[in-house]
mmCIF file of C-alpha atoms and ligand atoms in Angstrom:
data_model
loop_
_atom_site.group_PDB
_atom_site.id
_atom_site.type_symbol
_atom_site.label_atom_id
_atom_site.label_comp_id
_atom_site.label_asym_id
_atom_site.label_seq_id
_atom_site.Cartn_x
_atom_site.Cartn_y
_atom_site.Cartn_z
ATOM 1 C CA MET A 1 41.765 -19.403 -6.980
ATOM 2 C CA LEU A 2 37.873 -19.571 -6.832
ATOM 3 C CA ALA A 3 37.890 -16.493 -4.916
ATOM 4 C CA PHE A 4 39.691 -14.620 -7.681
ATOM 5 C CA ARG A 5 37.497 -15.979 -10.388
ATOM 6 C CA GLN A 6 34.466 -14.890 -8.299
ATOM 7 C CA LEU A 7 35.956 -11.532 -7.806
ATOM 8 C CA CYS A 8 36.612 -11.333 -11.112
ATOM 9 C CA THR A 9 32.714 -11.974 -11.935
ATOM 10 C CA ASN A 10 31.725 -9.786 -9.096
ATOM 11 C CA LYS A 11 33.924 -7.196 -11.252
ATOM 12 C CA LEU A 12 32.419 -7.753 -14.168
ATOM 13 C CA ILE A 13 28.552 -7.743 -13.243
ATOM 14 C CA SER A 14 29.281 -4.408 -11.189
ATOM 15 C CA ASN A 15 30.920 -2.942 -14.434
ATOM 16 C CA VAL A 16 27.675 -4.091 -16.489
ATOM 17 C CA LEU A 17 25.470 -2.749 -13.690
ATOM 18 C CA LYS A 18 27.604 0.534 -13.666
ATOM 19 C CA SER A 19 27.309 0.861 -17.720
ATOM 20 C CA SER A 20 23.378 0.256 -17.314
ATOM 21 C CA VAL A 21 23.110 2.933 -14.494
ATOM 22 C CA THR A 22 25.479 5.620 -16.447
ATOM 23 C CA GLN A 23 22.946 4.973 -19.592
ATOM 24 C CA ILE A 24 20.072 5.930 -17.458
ATOM 25 C CA HIS A 25 21.555 8.864 -16.197
ATOM 26 C CA THR A 26 22.546 10.153 -19.668
ATOM 27 C CA GLN A 27 19.178 9.039 -20.633
ATOM 28 C CA ASN A 28 18.357 12.474 -21.848
ATOM 29 C CA ALA A 29 20.952 11.845 -24.355
ATOM 30 C CA LEU A 30 20.021 9.109 -25.631
ATOM 31 C CA PHE A 31 16.292 9.918 -25.944
ATOM 32 C CA LYS A 32 16.118 11.347 -29.917
ATOM 33 C CA GLN A 33 12.922 13.009 -31.190
ATOM 34 C CA SER A 34 12.918 10.652 -34.252
ATOM 35 C CA ASP A 35 12.036 8.058 -32.080
ATOM 36 C CA THR A 36 8.438 9.720 -31.179
ATOM 37 C CA LEU A 37 5.112 10.033 -32.808
ATOM 38 C CA LYS A 38 4.105 13.778 -32.597
ATOM 39 C CA LEU A 39 0.502 14.229 -32.383
ATOM 40 C CA VAL A 40 -1.972 16.984 -31.645
ATOM 41 C CA ILE A 41 -4.872 15.552 -29.271
ATOM 42 C CA SER A 42 -7.638 18.401 -28.291
ATOM 43 C CA GLY A 43 -5.290 20.984 -28.896
ATOM 44 C CA GLN A 44 -2.702 19.289 -27.296
ATOM 45 C CA SER A 45 1.131 18.408 -28.792
ATOM 46 C CA LEU A 46 1.776 15.067 -27.030
ATOM 47 C CA GLN A 47 4.869 12.694 -27.820
ATOM 48 C CA PHE A 48 4.309 8.801 -27.879
ATOM 49 C CA PRO A 49 7.793 6.726 -28.665
ATOM 50 C CA TYR A 50 7.583 4.316 -31.647
ATOM 51 C CA VAL A 51 9.049 1.384 -29.459
ATOM 52 C CA TRP A 52 6.360 2.020 -26.615
ATOM 53 C CA LEU A 53 3.617 2.323 -29.696
ATOM 54 C CA ARG A 54 4.621 -0.988 -31.547
ATOM 55 C CA ASP A 55 4.952 -2.529 -27.660
ATOM 56 C CA ASN A 56 1.549 -1.668 -27.220
ATOM 57 C CA CYS A 57 -0.041 -2.302 -30.093
ATOM 58 C CA GLN A 58 -3.948 -3.109 -29.877
ATOM 59 C CA CYS A 59 -4.646 -5.571 -32.497
ATOM 60 C CA GLU A 60 -5.801 -8.921 -31.997
ATOM 61 C CA GLN A 61 -2.429 -10.741 -32.908
ATOM 62 C CA CYS A 62 -0.595 -8.164 -30.166
ATOM 63 C CA PHE A 63 -3.338 -7.846 -27.656
ATOM 64 C CA HIS A 64 -5.752 -10.409 -26.233
ATOM 65 C CA ARG A 65 -9.044 -8.889 -25.353
ATOM 66 C CA SER A 66 -10.550 -10.613 -23.134
ATOM 67 C CA ALA A 67 -7.010 -11.241 -21.095
ATOM 68 C CA LYS A 68 -6.868 -7.549 -21.180
ATOM 69 C CA SER A 69 -2.532 -8.682 -21.949
ATOM 70 C CA ARG A 70 -0.252 -8.070 -24.318
ATOM 71 C CA THR A 71 0.850 -10.853 -26.446
ATOM 72 C CA VAL A 72 3.250 -9.264 -28.651
ATOM 73 C CA ASP A 73 5.934 -12.000 -29.521
ATOM 74 C CA TRP A 74 8.952 -10.431 -27.578
ATOM 75 C CA SER A 75 11.275 -12.789 -28.777
ATOM 76 C CA LYS A 76 10.594 -11.033 -32.601
ATOM 77 C CA PHE A 77 10.647 -7.857 -31.282
ATOM 78 C CA TYR A 78 12.287 -5.079 -33.167
ATOM 79 C CA LEU A 79 13.903 -2.009 -30.940
ATOM 80 C CA LYS A 80 14.373 0.355 -33.701
ATOM 81 C CA VAL A 81 10.904 0.047 -35.049
ATOM 82 C CA ASN A 82 9.483 2.853 -37.189
ATOM 83 C CA ALA A 83 6.504 3.607 -39.087
ATOM 84 C CA LYS A 84 6.726 4.202 -42.566
ATOM 85 C CA ASP A 85 3.075 5.714 -42.783
ATOM 86 C CA VAL A 86 0.722 7.977 -40.260
ATOM 87 C CA GLN A 87 -2.803 8.374 -40.646
ATOM 88 C CA GLN A 88 -4.513 10.329 -38.158
ATOM 89 C CA GLY A 89 -8.530 10.364 -37.803
ATOM 90 C CA GLU A 90 -10.665 12.516 -35.647
ATOM 91 C CA ASN A 91 -10.526 9.626 -32.685
ATOM 92 C CA PHE A 92 -7.756 7.281 -33.723
ATOM 93 C CA VAL A 93 -4.336 6.875 -35.206
ATOM 94 C CA LYS A 94 -3.219 4.503 -37.718
ATOM 95 C CA LEU A 95 0.580 3.103 -38.004
ATOM 96 C CA THR A 96 1.896 1.228 -40.941
ATOM 97 C CA TRP A 97 5.339 -0.365 -39.539
ATOM 98 C CA ASP A 98 8.129 -1.107 -41.430
ATOM 99 C CA ASP A 99 7.520 -4.675 -41.602
ATOM 100 C CA GLY A 100 4.258 -3.762 -42.987
ATOM 101 C CA HIS A 101 2.041 -4.814 -39.496
ATOM 102 C CA ILE A 102 -0.692 -1.892 -38.777
ATOM 103 C CA SER A 103 -1.663 -0.841 -35.245
ATOM 104 C CA GLU A 104 -4.726 1.588 -34.580
ATOM 105 C CA PHE A 105 -5.036 3.654 -31.247
ATOM 106 C CA ASP A 106 -7.934 5.594 -29.924
ATOM 107 C CA LEU A 107 -7.018 9.140 -29.585
ATOM 108 C CA LYS A 108 -8.056 9.319 -25.805
ATOM 109 C CA TRP A 109 -6.599 6.320 -25.121
ATOM 110 C CA LEU A 110 -3.322 7.796 -25.935
ATOM 111 C CA LYS A 111 -3.728 11.038 -24.376
ATOM 112 C CA PHE A 112 -4.989 9.153 -21.153
ATOM 113 C CA ARG A 113 -1.475 7.478 -21.365
ATOM 114 C CA ASN A 114 0.580 10.226 -22.303
ATOM 115 C CA PHE A 115 4.548 11.010 -21.215
ATOM 116 C CA THR A 116 3.972 14.644 -19.837
ATOM 117 C CA ALA A 117 4.785 15.350 -16.166
ATOM 118 C CA GLU A 118 1.360 17.229 -15.801
ATOM 119 C CA ASN A 119 -0.223 13.618 -17.070
ATOM 120 C CA LYS A 120 1.841 11.846 -14.454
ATOM 121 C CA LYS A 121 -0.020 13.634 -11.730
ATOM 122 C CA ILE A 122 -3.514 13.243 -13.287
ATOM 123 C CA TYR A 123 -3.025 9.674 -13.995
ATOM 124 C CA ASP A 124 -1.717 8.910 -10.434
ATOM 125 C CA ARG A 125 -4.736 10.431 -8.984
ATOM 126 C CA ALA A 126 -7.193 9.185 -11.810
ATOM 127 C CA ILE A 127 -6.488 5.355 -11.389
ATOM 128 C CA TYR A 128 -3.407 4.727 -9.632
ATOM 129 C CA LYS A 129 -3.786 5.450 -6.132
ATOM 130 C CA PRO A 130 -5.562 8.514 -4.106
ATOM 131 C CA ALA A 131 -2.926 10.821 -2.483
ATOM 132 C CA LYS A 132 -2.600 10.214 1.052
ATOM 133 C CA ILE A 133 -3.492 13.213 3.848
ATOM 134 C CA THR A 134 -1.719 13.228 6.729
ATOM 135 C CA TRP A 135 -3.431 14.117 10.293
ATOM 136 C CA GLU A 136 -2.746 14.589 14.121
ATOM 137 C CA GLY A 137 -5.023 13.597 16.901
ATOM 138 C CA LYS A 138 -6.502 16.495 17.004
ATOM 139 C CA ASP A 139 -7.851 16.780 13.672
ATOM 140 C CA PHE A 140 -9.395 12.674 14.231
ATOM 141 C CA GLN A 141 -12.712 13.437 14.429
ATOM 142 C CA LYS A 142 -13.023 15.842 11.208
ATOM 143 C CA ILE A 143 -11.059 12.938 9.356
ATOM 144 C CA CYS A 144 -12.470 9.993 10.268
ATOM 145 C CA SER A 145 -15.636 9.669 8.063
ATOM 146 C CA LYS A 146 -18.644 7.681 8.863
ATOM 147 C CA HIS A 147 -19.878 5.335 6.816
ATOM 148 C CA ASP A 148 -23.320 3.066 7.309
ATOM 149 C CA TYR A 149 -23.211 -0.808 7.301
ATOM 150 C CA ASP A 150 -26.128 -1.655 4.731
ATOM 151 C CA GLU A 151 -25.373 1.306 2.462
ATOM 152 C CA ILE A 152 -21.703 0.117 1.731
ATOM 153 C CA LEU A 153 -23.650 -3.354 1.005
ATOM 154 C CA ASN A 154 -26.484 -1.650 -1.159
ATOM 155 C CA SER A 155 -24.699 1.162 -3.003
ATOM 156 C CA ASN A 156 -21.611 1.271 -5.255
ATOM 157 C CA GLN A 157 -20.892 4.773 -4.568
ATOM 158 C CA ALA A 158 -21.079 4.243 -0.646
ATOM 159 C CA LEU A 159 -18.674 1.734 -1.126
ATOM 160 C CA TYR A 160 -16.211 3.752 -2.801
ATOM 161 C CA ASN A 161 -16.602 6.662 -0.679
ATOM 162 C CA TRP A 162 -15.770 4.331 2.336
ATOM 163 C CA LEU A 163 -12.476 2.572 0.506
ATOM 164 C CA HIS A 164 -11.662 6.247 -0.911
ATOM 165 C CA SER A 165 -11.023 7.916 2.743
ATOM 166 C CA LEU A 166 -9.620 4.932 3.776
ATOM 167 C CA SER A 167 -6.760 5.067 1.292
ATOM 168 C CA VAL A 168 -6.728 8.981 1.765
ATOM 169 C CA TYR A 169 -6.757 9.283 5.880
ATOM 170 C CA GLY A 170 -5.953 5.652 6.479
ATOM 171 C CA VAL A 171 -9.033 5.220 8.979
ATOM 172 C CA ALA A 172 -12.762 5.140 8.388
ATOM 173 C CA LEU A 173 -15.655 4.388 10.846
ATOM 174 C CA ILE A 174 -18.641 1.739 9.772
ATOM 175 C CA GLN A 175 -21.533 2.188 11.916
ATOM 176 C CA ASN A 176 -24.909 0.351 12.597
ATOM 177 C CA THR A 177 -23.638 -3.113 11.791
ATOM 178 C CA PRO A 178 -25.743 -5.812 13.311
ATOM 179 C CA ASN A 179 -24.423 -7.593 16.221
ATOM 180 C CA SER A 180 -23.483 -10.949 14.726
ATOM 181 C CA ALA A 181 -20.036 -12.323 14.414
ATOM 182 C CA THR A 182 -20.536 -12.914 10.486
ATOM 183 C CA ALA A 183 -21.851 -9.685 9.923
ATOM 184 C CA ILE A 184 -18.087 -8.406 8.820
ATOM 185 C CA ASP A 185 -17.728 -11.108 6.601
ATOM 186 C CA LYS A 186 -20.313 -8.822 4.313
ATOM 187 C CA ILE A 187 -18.174 -5.714 4.144
ATOM 188 C CA VAL A 188 -15.082 -8.061 3.216
ATOM 189 C CA GLU A 189 -16.915 -9.491 0.294
ATOM 190 C CA THR A 190 -17.414 -6.183 -0.913
ATOM 191 C CA ILE A 191 -13.756 -5.808 -1.642
ATOM 192 C CA GLY A 192 -13.019 -9.456 -1.798
ATOM 193 C CA PHE A 193 -11.541 -12.049 0.524
ATOM 194 C CA THR A 194 -9.881 -11.700 3.692
ATOM 195 C CA ARG A 195 -6.201 -12.020 4.216
ATOM 196 C CA ARG A 196 -5.512 -14.902 6.564
ATOM 197 C CA THR A 197 -3.253 -15.407 9.031
ATOM 198 C CA HIS A 198 -2.040 -18.028 11.698
ATOM 199 C CA TYR A 199 -4.389 -16.094 13.689
ATOM 200 C CA GLY A 200 -7.324 -17.332 11.287
ATOM 201 C CA VAL A 201 -9.162 -16.249 8.547
ATOM 202 C CA LYS A 202 -10.832 -13.874 10.979
ATOM 203 C CA PHE A 203 -9.705 -13.269 14.823
ATOM 204 C CA VAL A 204 -11.848 -12.885 17.909
ATOM 205 C CA VAL A 205 -10.136 -10.221 20.401
ATOM 206 C CA GLN A 206 -11.310 -10.865 24.109
ATOM 207 C CA ASN A 207 -9.736 -11.479 27.310
ATOM 208 C CA VAL A 208 -8.146 -14.747 27.444
ATOM 209 C CA PRO A 209 -5.928 -15.819 30.230
ATOM 210 C CA ASN A 210 -2.528 -17.697 28.955
ATOM 211 C CA THR A 211 -3.117 -16.573 25.430
ATOM 212 C CA SER A 212 -1.444 -16.628 22.367
ATOM 213 C CA ASN A 213 -1.214 -13.150 21.498
ATOM 214 C CA VAL A 214 -1.039 -10.212 24.113
ATOM 215 C CA ALA A 215 -3.650 -8.354 22.423
ATOM 216 C CA TYR A 216 -6.004 -10.979 23.796
ATOM 217 C CA LEU A 217 -5.653 -9.722 27.339
ATOM 218 C CA ASN A 218 -7.310 -7.289 28.960
ATOM 219 C CA THR A 219 -4.371 -4.779 29.866
ATOM 220 C CA ASN A 220 -2.998 -1.796 28.217
ATOM 221 C CA LEU A 221 -1.813 -2.874 24.375
ATOM 222 C CA GLN A 222 0.998 -0.367 23.902
ATOM 223 C CA VAL A 223 0.432 1.193 20.072
ATOM 224 C CA HIS A 224 1.617 -1.142 17.436
ATOM 225 C CA ILE A 225 0.883 -2.683 13.945
ATOM 226 C CA ASP A 226 -0.578 -5.917 13.608
ATOM 227 C CA LEU A 227 1.654 -8.630 12.262
ATOM 228 C CA PRO A 228 4.790 -6.613 11.711
ATOM 229 C CA TYR A 229 6.824 -10.196 11.302
ATOM 230 C CA TYR A 230 5.217 -10.860 8.056
ATOM 231 C CA GLU A 231 7.100 -9.494 4.969
ATOM 232 C CA TYR A 232 3.917 -9.288 2.969
ATOM 233 C CA CYS A 233 1.994 -7.446 6.155
ATOM 234 C CA PRO A 234 -1.349 -7.325 5.860
ATOM 235 C CA GLY A 235 -2.692 -4.173 4.585
ATOM 236 C CA VAL A 236 -6.145 -3.209 6.334
ATOM 237 C CA ASN A 237 -7.232 -4.050 9.715
ATOM 238 C CA MET A 238 -11.130 -4.215 10.365
ATOM 239 C CA LEU A 239 -12.086 -4.461 14.226
ATOM 240 C CA HIS A 240 -16.086 -5.168 14.629
ATOM 241 C CA CYS A 241 -17.049 -4.049 18.258
ATOM 242 C CA LEU A 242 -19.662 -6.778 19.178
ATOM 243 C CA GLU A 243 -19.334 -5.535 22.638
ATOM 244 C CA GLN A 244 -17.703 -2.783 24.052
ATOM 245 C CA THR A 245 -16.692 -2.709 27.742
ATOM 246 C CA GLN A 246 -18.816 -0.468 30.262
ATOM 247 C CA SER A 247 -15.836 -0.107 32.393
ATOM 248 C CA GLN A 248 -13.486 2.895 32.104
ATOM 249 C CA GLY A 249 -10.931 2.222 29.277
ATOM 250 C CA GLY A 250 -11.074 -0.122 26.419
ATOM 251 C CA GLU A 251 -10.469 2.706 24.322
ATOM 252 C CA ASN A 252 -8.262 2.450 21.160
ATOM 253 C CA ILE A 253 -5.211 4.975 20.478
ATOM 254 C CA LEU A 254 -4.754 5.812 17.213
ATOM 255 C CA SER A 255 -2.015 7.387 15.513
ATOM 256 C CA ASP A 256 -0.966 8.533 11.926
ATOM 257 C CA ALA A 257 2.578 7.207 12.186
ATOM 258 C CA HIS A 258 3.040 9.075 8.315
ATOM 259 C CA TYR A 259 2.578 12.035 9.724
ATOM 260 C CA VAL A 260 4.819 11.531 12.652
ATOM 261 C CA ALA A 261 7.631 10.317 10.210
ATOM 262 C CA SER A 262 7.228 13.075 8.202
ATOM 263 C CA TYR A 263 7.305 15.411 11.668
ATOM 264 C CA ILE A 264 10.938 13.727 12.309
ATOM 265 C CA LYS A 265 12.240 13.890 8.756
ATOM 266 C CA GLN A 266 11.954 17.608 8.976
ATOM 267 C CA ASN A 267 12.743 18.224 12.587
ATOM 268 C CA HIS A 268 15.132 15.692 13.823
ATOM 269 C CA PRO A 269 16.804 14.177 10.532
ATOM 270 C CA GLU A 270 19.603 12.039 12.511
ATOM 271 C CA GLN A 271 16.534 9.866 14.022
ATOM 272 C CA PHE A 272 14.814 9.636 10.941
ATOM 273 C CA LYS A 273 17.835 8.105 9.207
ATOM 274 C CA LEU A 274 18.119 5.483 12.036
ATOM 275 C CA LEU A 275 14.554 4.399 12.213
ATOM 276 C CA THR A 276 14.867 4.440 8.156
ATOM 277 C CA ASP A 277 18.356 2.605 7.795
ATOM 278 C CA VAL A 278 18.152 0.031 10.813
ATOM 279 C CA GLU A 279 16.788 -3.189 10.240
ATOM 280 C CA ILE A 280 14.923 -4.770 13.137
ATOM 281 C CA GLU A 281 13.930 -8.511 13.322
ATOM 282 C CA TRP A 282 10.238 -8.782 14.088
ATOM 283 C CA SER A 283 9.064 -11.631 15.345
ATOM 284 C CA ASP A 284 5.951 -13.725 16.778
ATOM 285 C CA ILE A 285 6.736 -17.593 17.982
ATOM 286 C CA GLY A 286 4.033 -19.759 19.397
ATOM 287 C CA THR A 287 0.935 -21.969 18.663
ATOM 288 C CA GLU A 288 -2.175 -21.297 17.708
ATOM 289 C CA ASP A 289 -5.543 -23.612 17.569
ATOM 290 C CA GLY A 290 -2.498 -26.322 17.634
ATOM 291 C CA ASN A 291 -0.394 -24.960 15.004
ATOM 292 C CA GLU A 292 3.105 -24.197 15.748
ATOM 293 C CA PHE A 293 4.259 -20.857 14.056
ATOM 294 C CA TYR A 294 7.608 -19.085 13.946
ATOM 295 C CA LYS A 295 7.546 -15.858 12.116
ATOM 296 C CA LEU A 296 10.348 -13.550 11.533
ATOM 297 C CA HIS A 297 10.880 -10.527 9.289
ATOM 298 C CA ARG A 298 13.468 -7.809 8.825
ATOM 299 C CA SER A 299 12.803 -4.326 8.138
ATOM 300 C CA PRO A 300 13.267 -0.595 9.371
ATOM 301 C CA VAL A 301 10.482 1.156 11.574
ATOM 302 C CA ILE A 302 10.329 3.332 8.831
ATOM 303 C CA CYS A 303 10.339 1.905 5.012
ATOM 304 C CA LEU A 304 10.543 4.216 2.180
ATOM 305 C CA ASP A 305 10.108 3.469 -1.789
ATOM 306 C CA LYS A 306 12.996 4.398 -4.183
ATOM 307 C CA HIS A 307 11.146 7.926 -4.113
ATOM 308 C CA GLY A 308 11.612 8.134 -0.630
ATOM 309 C CA GLU A 309 7.930 8.071 0.070
ATOM 310 C CA LEU A 310 6.457 6.414 3.092
ATOM 311 C CA MET A 311 5.885 2.771 2.060
ATOM 312 C CA ARG A 312 5.376 0.842 5.349
ATOM 313 C CA ILE A 313 5.424 1.570 9.069
ATOM 314 C CA ASN A 314 6.546 -1.381 11.527
ATOM 315 C CA PHE A 315 6.209 -1.098 15.322
ATOM 316 C CA SER A 316 5.273 -3.167 18.252
ATOM 317 C CA VAL A 317 6.567 -3.636 21.544
ATOM 318 C CA PRO A 318 5.628 -7.197 21.933
ATOM 319 C CA GLN A 319 6.418 -8.503 18.576
ATOM 320 C CA ARG A 320 9.896 -6.886 18.225
ATOM 321 C CA GLY A 321 12.311 -9.779 18.456
ATOM 322 C CA ASN A 322 15.238 -9.614 20.791
ATOM 323 C CA TYR A 323 17.984 -10.652 18.198
ATOM 324 C CA PHE A 324 19.251 -7.452 16.894
ATOM 325 C CA PRO A 325 20.304 -7.440 13.543
ATOM 326 C CA GLY A 326 22.607 -4.415 13.314
ATOM 327 C CA PRO A 327 26.107 -3.733 14.607
ATOM 328 C CA ILE A 328 26.665 -2.948 18.234
ATOM 329 C CA GLU A 329 27.257 0.346 17.974
ATOM 330 C CA LEU A 330 24.065 1.106 16.384
ATOM 331 C CA VAL A 331 21.990 -0.094 19.644
ATOM 332 C CA GLN A 332 22.021 2.932 21.676
ATOM 333 C CA PRO A 333 21.517 5.207 19.102
ATOM 334 C CA TRP A 334 18.708 3.315 17.558
ATOM 335 C CA TYR A 335 16.516 2.701 20.915
ATOM 336 C CA GLU A 336 16.931 6.535 21.096
ATOM 337 C CA ALA A 337 15.247 6.703 17.978
ATOM 338 C CA TRP A 338 12.845 4.181 18.702
ATOM 339 C CA ALA A 339 11.709 6.247 22.146
ATOM 340 C CA PHE A 340 11.677 9.329 20.334
ATOM 341 C CA PHE A 341 9.171 7.700 17.654
ATOM 342 C CA LEU A 342 7.233 6.337 20.176
ATOM 343 C CA ASN A 343 6.945 9.375 22.180
ATOM 344 C CA PHE A 344 5.939 11.633 18.999
ATOM 345 C CA ASN A 345 3.137 8.978 18.120
ATOM 346 C CA HIS A 346 1.671 9.317 21.583
ATOM 347 C CA LYS A 347 2.165 13.058 20.932
ATOM 348 C CA PHE A 348 -0.084 12.939 18.116
ATOM 349 C CA SER A 349 -2.454 10.265 18.673
ATOM 350 C CA ALA A 350 -6.114 10.431 19.040
ATOM 351 C CA LYS A 351 -7.998 8.601 21.657
ATOM 352 C CA PHE A 352 -11.419 6.869 20.666
ATOM 353 C CA LYS A 353 -13.868 4.454 22.242
ATOM 354 C CA THR A 354 -16.179 2.198 19.681
ATOM 355 C CA LYS A 355 -19.451 1.198 20.036
ATOM 356 C CA ALA A 356 -21.358 -2.344 19.700
ATOM 357 C CA GLY A 357 -22.002 -1.706 15.728
ATOM 358 C CA ASP A 358 -18.756 -0.127 15.215
ATOM 359 C CA ILE A 359 -16.342 -1.453 12.531
ATOM 360 C CA LEU A 360 -13.238 0.779 13.216
ATOM 361 C CA THR A 361 -11.409 0.366 9.670
ATOM 362 C CA PHE A 362 -7.406 1.243 9.361
ATOM 363 C CA ASP A 363 -4.190 1.089 7.166
ATOM 364 C CA ASN A 364 -2.287 -1.561 9.768
ATOM 365 C CA ILE A 365 1.232 -0.339 7.639
ATOM 366 C CA ARG A 366 0.520 3.456 7.852
ATOM 367 C CA LEU A 367 -1.248 4.176 11.485
ATOM 368 C CA LEU A 368 -0.281 2.795 14.853
ATOM 369 C CA HIS A 369 -3.157 1.485 17.194
ATOM 370 C CA GLY A 370 -3.209 0.420 21.080
ATOM 371 C CA ARG A 371 -5.749 -0.109 23.276
ATOM 372 C CA ASN A 372 -6.038 0.823 26.979
ATOM 373 C CA ALA A 373 -6.825 -1.780 29.513
ATOM 374 C CA TYR A 374 -10.188 -2.412 30.487
ATOM 375 C CA GLU A 375 -12.265 -5.067 33.174
ATOM 376 C CA ASP A 376 -14.793 -7.704 32.298
ATOM 377 C CA SER A 377 -17.889 -8.380 34.444
ATOM 378 C CA SER A 378 -20.532 -11.201 34.343
ATOM 379 C CA ASN A 379 -22.660 -9.373 32.100
ATOM 380 C CA ASN A 380 -20.557 -7.466 30.211
ATOM 381 C CA VAL A 381 -17.552 -9.162 28.154
ATOM 382 C CA ARG A 382 -15.844 -6.998 25.712
ATOM 383 C CA LYS A 383 -15.301 -8.681 22.308
ATOM 384 C CA LEU A 384 -14.119 -7.755 18.718
ATOM 385 C CA ILE A 385 -13.926 -9.752 15.370
ATOM 386 C CA GLY A 386 -11.245 -8.674 13.542
ATOM 387 C CA ALA A 387 -10.393 -9.342 10.056
ATOM 388 C CA TYR A 388 -7.741 -8.536 7.683
ATOM 389 C CA VAL A 389 -7.800 -7.511 4.211
ATOM 390 C CA ASP A 390 -4.905 -6.942 1.902
ATOM 391 C CA TRP A 391 -4.350 -3.254 -0.043
ATOM 392 C CA ASP A 392 -4.120 -4.961 -3.327
ATOM 393 C CA GLU A 393 -7.733 -5.875 -3.067
ATOM 394 C CA ILE A 394 -8.470 -2.550 -1.713
ATOM 395 C CA TYR A 395 -7.207 -0.693 -4.476
ATOM 396 C CA SER A 396 -8.229 -2.877 -7.227
ATOM 397 C CA ARG A 397 -11.957 -2.532 -5.984
ATOM 398 C CA TRP A 398 -11.217 1.315 -5.674
ATOM 399 C CA ARG A 399 -10.192 1.260 -9.454
ATOM 400 C CA CYS A 400 -13.213 -0.933 -10.653
ATOM 401 C CA LEU A 401 -15.666 1.469 -8.673
ATOM 402 C CA LYS A 402 -13.932 4.656 -9.961
ATOM 403 C CA VAL A 403 -13.710 3.894 -13.609
ATOM 404 C CA LYS A 404 -17.551 3.343 -13.107
ATOM 405 C CA LEU A 405 -18.598 5.758 -10.835
ATOM 406 C CA GLU A 406 -16.392 8.357 -13.138
ATOM 407 C CA ASN A 407 -17.102 6.727 -16.362
ATOM 408 C CA ILE A 408 -13.272 7.514 -16.877
ATOM 409 C CA ASP A 409 -12.394 7.597 -20.425
ATOM 410 C CA GLY A 410 -9.508 5.956 -22.075
ATOM 411 C CA VAL A 411 -8.988 3.361 -19.974
HETATM 412 C C1 OGA B 501 -5.258 -6.216 18.775
HETATM 413 C C2 OGA B 501 -5.869 -4.722 18.889
HETATM 414 C C3 OGA B 501 -7.733 -3.205 19.384
HETATM 415 C C4 OGA B 501 -8.565 -3.427 21.017
HETATM 416 O O1 OGA B 501 -6.077 -6.758 18.730
HETATM 417 O O2 OGA B 501 -4.006 -6.519 17.935
HETATM 418 O O3 OGA B 501 -4.927 -3.784 18.344
HETATM 419 O O4 OGA B 501 -9.509 -2.514 20.593
HETATM 420 N N1 OGA B 501 -7.177 -4.788 19.666
HETATM 421 O O5 OGA B 501 -8.917 -4.409 21.547
HETATM 422 ZN ZN1 ZN B 502 -0.181 -5.403 -33.571
HETATM 423 ZN ZN1 ZN B 503 -3.528 -4.852 16.708
#
């Protein structure tokens, strides 16, 4: 009986879902020109739905100035709202709604948010996120921009340039960093704060026998992202080289896994499907500083968003768990796709050896990085200080700087 009831409820839910999906698909049929306000702003004809205008009224009753947040009471919101009077001035438009409420909008503010397809591109690049440009290993020297430590600390433009390049190419190098384990803190503070993990607020990368993490050995470290076992995976990795090895090796291997994923999508769609569909269990189990951890997160190697755009890459040999969550038939094909992905990442990778004073900053959920084996000696011990910062904080700082530096109208 319970099962039957459950079945009925499920059916009901699925019918409700289906009907709302149909509505979304027939959106054009539901859309009525009469529901929109037509305005000409600087010679351009634009339309703004009344419901959107009422929802975004900027008056003190509907919008809190200092919190910069909507406060309109949605329990009383009327969806079929209509304006009984519209007055357009040189820089503003004033609407008097059916219930007498008045909303006034700055025309630049409206234009910045207009609904045309062209404006979506403009808005996305002006304020949302910079467009990524993918690269392969042979382009690395060209795309890896160099930034001066002191300049970043002292100039908003220099800080912006670094964050912009990091967002676009997924990698940028900071040079001339003082030789101190806390020098990286000042860089982090220009953005906000570090993303703490079970390896600490910051972490030290050096050769430690009986370590908690294979990165803390001097052996070859295969290409990976850090911390794929986090659902909220730290976005950017910063590695400050305090001392580089004078031995052979110790170089970083870097590959733009977005370039590789796009290449595989184009040329090997079957493997692409396996890499985007099959969930893998990423894991990290152990103890750090006396604290136990047991992290698991399931996700495919290549994660796409609802537009099919690349969102996050997961890859790590040591931190791929040994439980395979998918069906047994997928094991062999999935391993073949995984090996395929690894090979192409190697094929399109760059090799780069940092120097003392460098902070290598890179997108941890886009690039794969690795390190060649090296040898320490009594007077030369390789040592890096690492810190993570989340993309949320970086994009936020990027936007704060951008609107100031470019004096963006309408924000
Ligand atoms: C790490 C890492 C790189 C290096 O610690 O996860 O990738 O150059 N280190 O040692
Ligand atoms: Zn209002
Ligand atoms: Zn790493």
